């Protein structure tokens, strides 16, 4: 079974700071990787996903993530955060074949100070 | 297209009661998954339905059950409620439930068990 670890539980940054949220997964085969975001009072929505090809994927709102297969990592980055990025961020993984479930990390709460 | 809708949005029940939650997927989506979200455990997979059949199941007791109708709408039932069942229950739909599919989440049903 797959598992996902998000190392940072709560991150506090000032506006314009750079962001990197860590995500590591455990699974023996090829995977699809996702970052979802949950803004206060809103439902989960997809930020970006990787399933093949270029390991550097770009998502909405200036976010990007890099899949490093050798490190089983899929860290989320943004060069300059805004107050509106305050939210909870979830990394998730699913096996590349079959209809296996999506497994989520425990989430990272991001607070941006204006 | 309309997004995933869930009803009701809020529920208060007492221990021992049962509850039924409803989810309407995005039009054309045939896979519906259910998740339980709590502060301590994060997002945990409950089950997935595709074409009226349960295709995947998470590690939850048999008190948690579900079904899917021919129009892809899904219901989730929890019997003999316990205090620990208090959570946000999320429904997600995707076209086929394949590993690379993006899951689209509804706003959730907030269940409080007293």
PDB file of C-alpha atoms in Angstrom, chain A:
ATOM      1  CA  UNK A   1       0.000   0.000   0.000  1.00  0.00           C
ATOM      2  CA  UNK A   2       1.144   3.501  -0.693  1.00  0.00           C
ATOM      3  CA  UNK A   3       1.726   6.218   1.915  1.00  0.00           C
ATOM      4  CA  UNK A   4       2.454   9.941   1.824  1.00  0.00           C
ATOM      5  CA  UNK A   5       4.436  12.081   4.263  1.00  0.00           C
ATOM      6  CA  UNK A   6       4.226  15.826   4.532  1.00  0.00           C
ATOM      7  CA  UNK A   7       6.950  17.026   6.840  1.00  0.00           C
ATOM      8  CA  UNK A   8       5.687  20.490   7.624  1.00  0.00           C
ATOM      9  CA  UNK A   9       2.478  20.675   9.616  1.00  0.00           C
ATOM     10  CA  UNK A  10       2.258  24.450   9.822  1.00  0.00           C
ATOM     11  CA  UNK A  11       4.301  26.958   7.860  1.00  0.00           C
ATOM     12  CA  UNK A  12       4.179  30.706   8.476  1.00  0.00           C
ATOM     13  CA  UNK A  13       5.647  33.070   5.894  1.00  0.00           C
ATOM     14  CA  UNK A  14       5.573  36.738   5.073  1.00  0.00           C
ATOM     15  CA  UNK A  15       4.230  37.935   1.758  1.00  0.00           C
ATOM     16  CA  UNK A  16       6.759  37.752  -1.084  1.00  0.00           C
ATOM     17  CA  UNK A  17       8.722  34.978   0.636  1.00  0.00           C
ATOM     18  CA  UNK A  18       9.514  31.836  -1.310  1.00  0.00           C
ATOM     19  CA  UNK A  19       7.693  28.631  -0.467  1.00  0.00           C
ATOM     20  CA  UNK A  20       8.640  24.986  -0.555  1.00  0.00           C
ATOM     21  CA  UNK A  21       6.426  22.316   0.982  1.00  0.00           C
ATOM     22  CA  UNK A  22       7.827  18.846   1.260  1.00  0.00           C
ATOM     23  CA  UNK A  23       6.088  15.663   0.154  1.00  0.00           C
ATOM     24  CA  UNK A  24       7.519  12.143   0.127  1.00  0.00           C
ATOM     25  CA  UNK A  25       5.692   9.009  -0.854  1.00  0.00           C
ATOM     26  CA  UNK A  26       6.211   5.329  -0.423  1.00  0.00           C
ATOM     27  CA  UNK A  27       5.191   2.937  -3.177  1.00  0.00           C
ATOM     28  CA  UNK A  28       7.004   0.271  -5.161  1.00  0.00           C
ATOM     29  CA  UNK A  29       5.626   1.078  -8.603  1.00  0.00           C
ATOM     30  CA  UNK A  30       4.971   4.059 -10.825  1.00  0.00           C
ATOM     31  CA  UNK A  31       2.663   6.683  -9.426  1.00  0.00           C
ATOM     32  CA  UNK A  32       0.526   9.679 -10.158  1.00  0.00           C
ATOM     33  CA  UNK A  33       1.138  12.626  -7.858  1.00  0.00           C
ATOM     34  CA  UNK A  34      -1.148  15.462  -6.922  1.00  0.00           C
ATOM     35  CA  UNK A  35      -1.225  18.617  -4.868  1.00  0.00           C
ATOM     36  CA  UNK A  36      -4.618  19.792  -3.680  1.00  0.00           C
ATOM     37  CA  UNK A  37      -5.408  23.007  -1.842  1.00  0.00           C
ATOM     38  CA  UNK A  38      -8.217  23.827   0.562  1.00  0.00           C
ATOM     39  CA  UNK A  39      -8.771  27.558   1.052  1.00  0.00           C
ATOM     40  CA  UNK A  40     -10.618  28.617   4.213  1.00  0.00           C
ATOM     41  CA  UNK A  41     -14.287  27.779   3.840  1.00  0.00           C
ATOM     42  CA  UNK A  42     -13.825  26.283   0.393  1.00  0.00           C
ATOM     43  CA  UNK A  43     -13.635  22.761  -0.927  1.00  0.00           C
ATOM     44  CA  UNK A  44     -10.538  20.888  -2.025  1.00  0.00           C
ATOM     45  CA  UNK A  45      -9.327  21.795  -5.462  1.00  0.00           C
ATOM     46  CA  UNK A  46      -6.496  20.569  -7.642  1.00  0.00           C
ATOM     47  CA  UNK A  47      -3.350  22.711  -7.797  1.00  0.00           C
ATOM     48  CA  UNK A  48      -1.345  20.489 -10.113  1.00  0.00           C
ATOM     49  CA  UNK A  49      -0.632  16.872 -10.958  1.00  0.00           C
ATOM     50  CA  UNK A  50       2.062  14.702 -12.439  1.00  0.00           C
ATOM     51  CA  UNK A  51       1.471  11.417 -14.221  1.00  0.00           C
ATOM     52  CA  UNK A  52       4.194  11.247 -16.889  1.00  0.00           C
ATOM     53  CA  UNK A  53       6.629  13.309 -18.915  1.00  0.00           C
ATOM     54  CA  UNK A  54       8.387  16.436 -17.681  1.00  0.00           C
ATOM     55  CA  UNK A  55       8.991  16.005 -13.952  1.00  0.00           C
ATOM     56  CA  UNK A  56       8.563  19.745 -13.412  1.00  0.00           C
ATOM     57  CA  UNK A  57       4.879  20.517 -13.516  1.00  0.00           C
ATOM     58  CA  UNK A  58       3.231  23.875 -13.337  1.00  0.00           C
ATOM     59  CA  UNK A  59      -0.138  24.457 -11.773  1.00  0.00           C
ATOM     60  CA  UNK A  60      -2.541  27.234 -11.095  1.00  0.00           C
ATOM     61  CA  UNK A  61      -1.724  30.481  -9.278  1.00  0.00           C
ATOM     62  CA  UNK A  62       2.022  30.259  -9.949  1.00  0.00           C
ATOM     63  CA  UNK A  63       2.630  26.985  -8.140  1.00  0.00           C
ATOM     64  CA  UNK A  64       4.948  24.298  -9.450  1.00  0.00           C
ATOM     65  CA  UNK A  65       6.203  20.950  -8.244  1.00  0.00           C
ATOM     66  CA  UNK A  66       9.100  18.726  -9.164  1.00  0.00           C
ATOM     67  CA  UNK A  67       8.933  14.955  -9.184  1.00  0.00           C
ATOM     68  CA  UNK A  68      12.266  13.463  -8.144  1.00  0.00           C
ATOM     69  CA  UNK A  69      11.888   9.733  -8.609  1.00  0.00           C
ATOM     70  CA  UNK A  70      15.147   8.800  -6.864  1.00  0.00           C
ATOM     71  CA  UNK A  71      14.032  10.639  -3.741  1.00  0.00           C
ATOM     72  CA  UNK A  72      10.364   9.625  -3.921  1.00  0.00           C
ATOM     73  CA  UNK A  73       9.567  13.313  -3.556  1.00  0.00           C
ATOM     74  CA  UNK A  74       7.114  15.773  -5.064  1.00  0.00           C
ATOM     75  CA  UNK A  75       7.772  19.106  -3.375  1.00  0.00           C
ATOM     76  CA  UNK A  76       5.545  22.092  -4.015  1.00  0.00           C
ATOM     77  CA  UNK A  77       7.114  25.477  -4.693  1.00  0.00           C
ATOM     78  CA  UNK A  78       6.145  29.069  -5.307  1.00  0.00           C
ATOM     79  CA  UNK A  79       8.735  31.826  -5.716  1.00  0.00           C
ATOM     80  CA  UNK A  80       6.715  34.595  -4.080  1.00  0.00           C
ATOM     81  CA  UNK A  81       3.665  33.909  -1.911  1.00  0.00           C
ATOM     82  CA  UNK A  82       0.663  36.142  -1.432  1.00  0.00           C
ATOM     83  CA  UNK A  83      -1.716  36.553   1.489  1.00  0.00           C
ATOM     84  CA  UNK A  84      -4.361  34.782  -0.604  1.00  0.00           C
ATOM     85  CA  UNK A  85      -2.224  31.609  -0.577  1.00  0.00           C
ATOM     86  CA  UNK A  86      -3.204  31.050   3.049  1.00  0.00           C
ATOM     87  CA  UNK A  87      -4.740  27.579   2.949  1.00  0.00           C
ATOM     88  CA  UNK A  88      -4.159  23.937   3.712  1.00  0.00           C
ATOM     89  CA  UNK A  89      -2.151  21.986   1.153  1.00  0.00           C
ATOM     90  CA  UNK A  90      -2.417  18.253   0.608  1.00  0.00           C
ATOM     91  CA  UNK A  91      -0.093  16.007  -1.313  1.00  0.00           C
ATOM     92  CA  UNK A  92      -1.628  12.802  -2.699  1.00  0.00           C
ATOM     93  CA  UNK A  93      -0.521   9.737  -4.619  1.00  0.00           C
ATOM     94  CA  UNK A  94      -2.212   6.996  -6.615  1.00  0.00           C
ATOM     95  CA  UNK A  95      -0.665   4.026  -8.410  1.00  0.00           C
ATOM     96  CA  UNK A  96      -0.276   4.516 -12.122  1.00  0.00           C
ATOM     97  CA  UNK A  97      -2.128   1.377 -13.074  1.00  0.00           C
ATOM     98  CA  UNK A  98      -5.487   0.064 -12.100  1.00  0.00           C
ATOM     99  CA  UNK A  99      -8.130   1.824 -10.142  1.00  0.00           C
ATOM    100  CA  UNK A 100      -6.406   2.189  -6.807  1.00  0.00           C
ATOM    101  CA  UNK A 101      -7.435   4.798  -4.329  1.00  0.00           C
ATOM    102  CA  UNK A 102      -5.923   8.205  -3.836  1.00  0.00           C
ATOM    103  CA  UNK A 103      -3.853   8.384  -0.646  1.00  0.00           C
ATOM    104  CA  UNK A 104      -3.412  11.778   0.982  1.00  0.00           C
ATOM    105  CA  UNK A 105      -0.761  13.191   3.255  1.00  0.00           C
ATOM    106  CA  UNK A 106      -1.861  14.794   6.502  1.00  0.00           C
ATOM    107  CA  UNK A 107      -1.661  18.277   5.035  1.00  0.00           C
ATOM    108  CA  UNK A 108       0.368  21.431   5.631  1.00  0.00           C
ATOM    109  CA  UNK A 109      -1.320  24.543   6.935  1.00  0.00           C
ATOM    110  CA  UNK A 110       0.183  27.616   5.310  1.00  0.00           C
ATOM    111  CA  UNK A 111      -0.303  31.029   6.912  1.00  0.00           C
ATOM    112  CA  UNK A 112       0.854  34.115   5.020  1.00  0.00           C
ATOM    113  CA  UNK A 113       1.390  37.256   7.047  1.00  0.00           C
ATOM    114  CA  UNK A 114       0.678  40.468   5.121  1.00  0.00           C
TER     115      UNK A 114
END
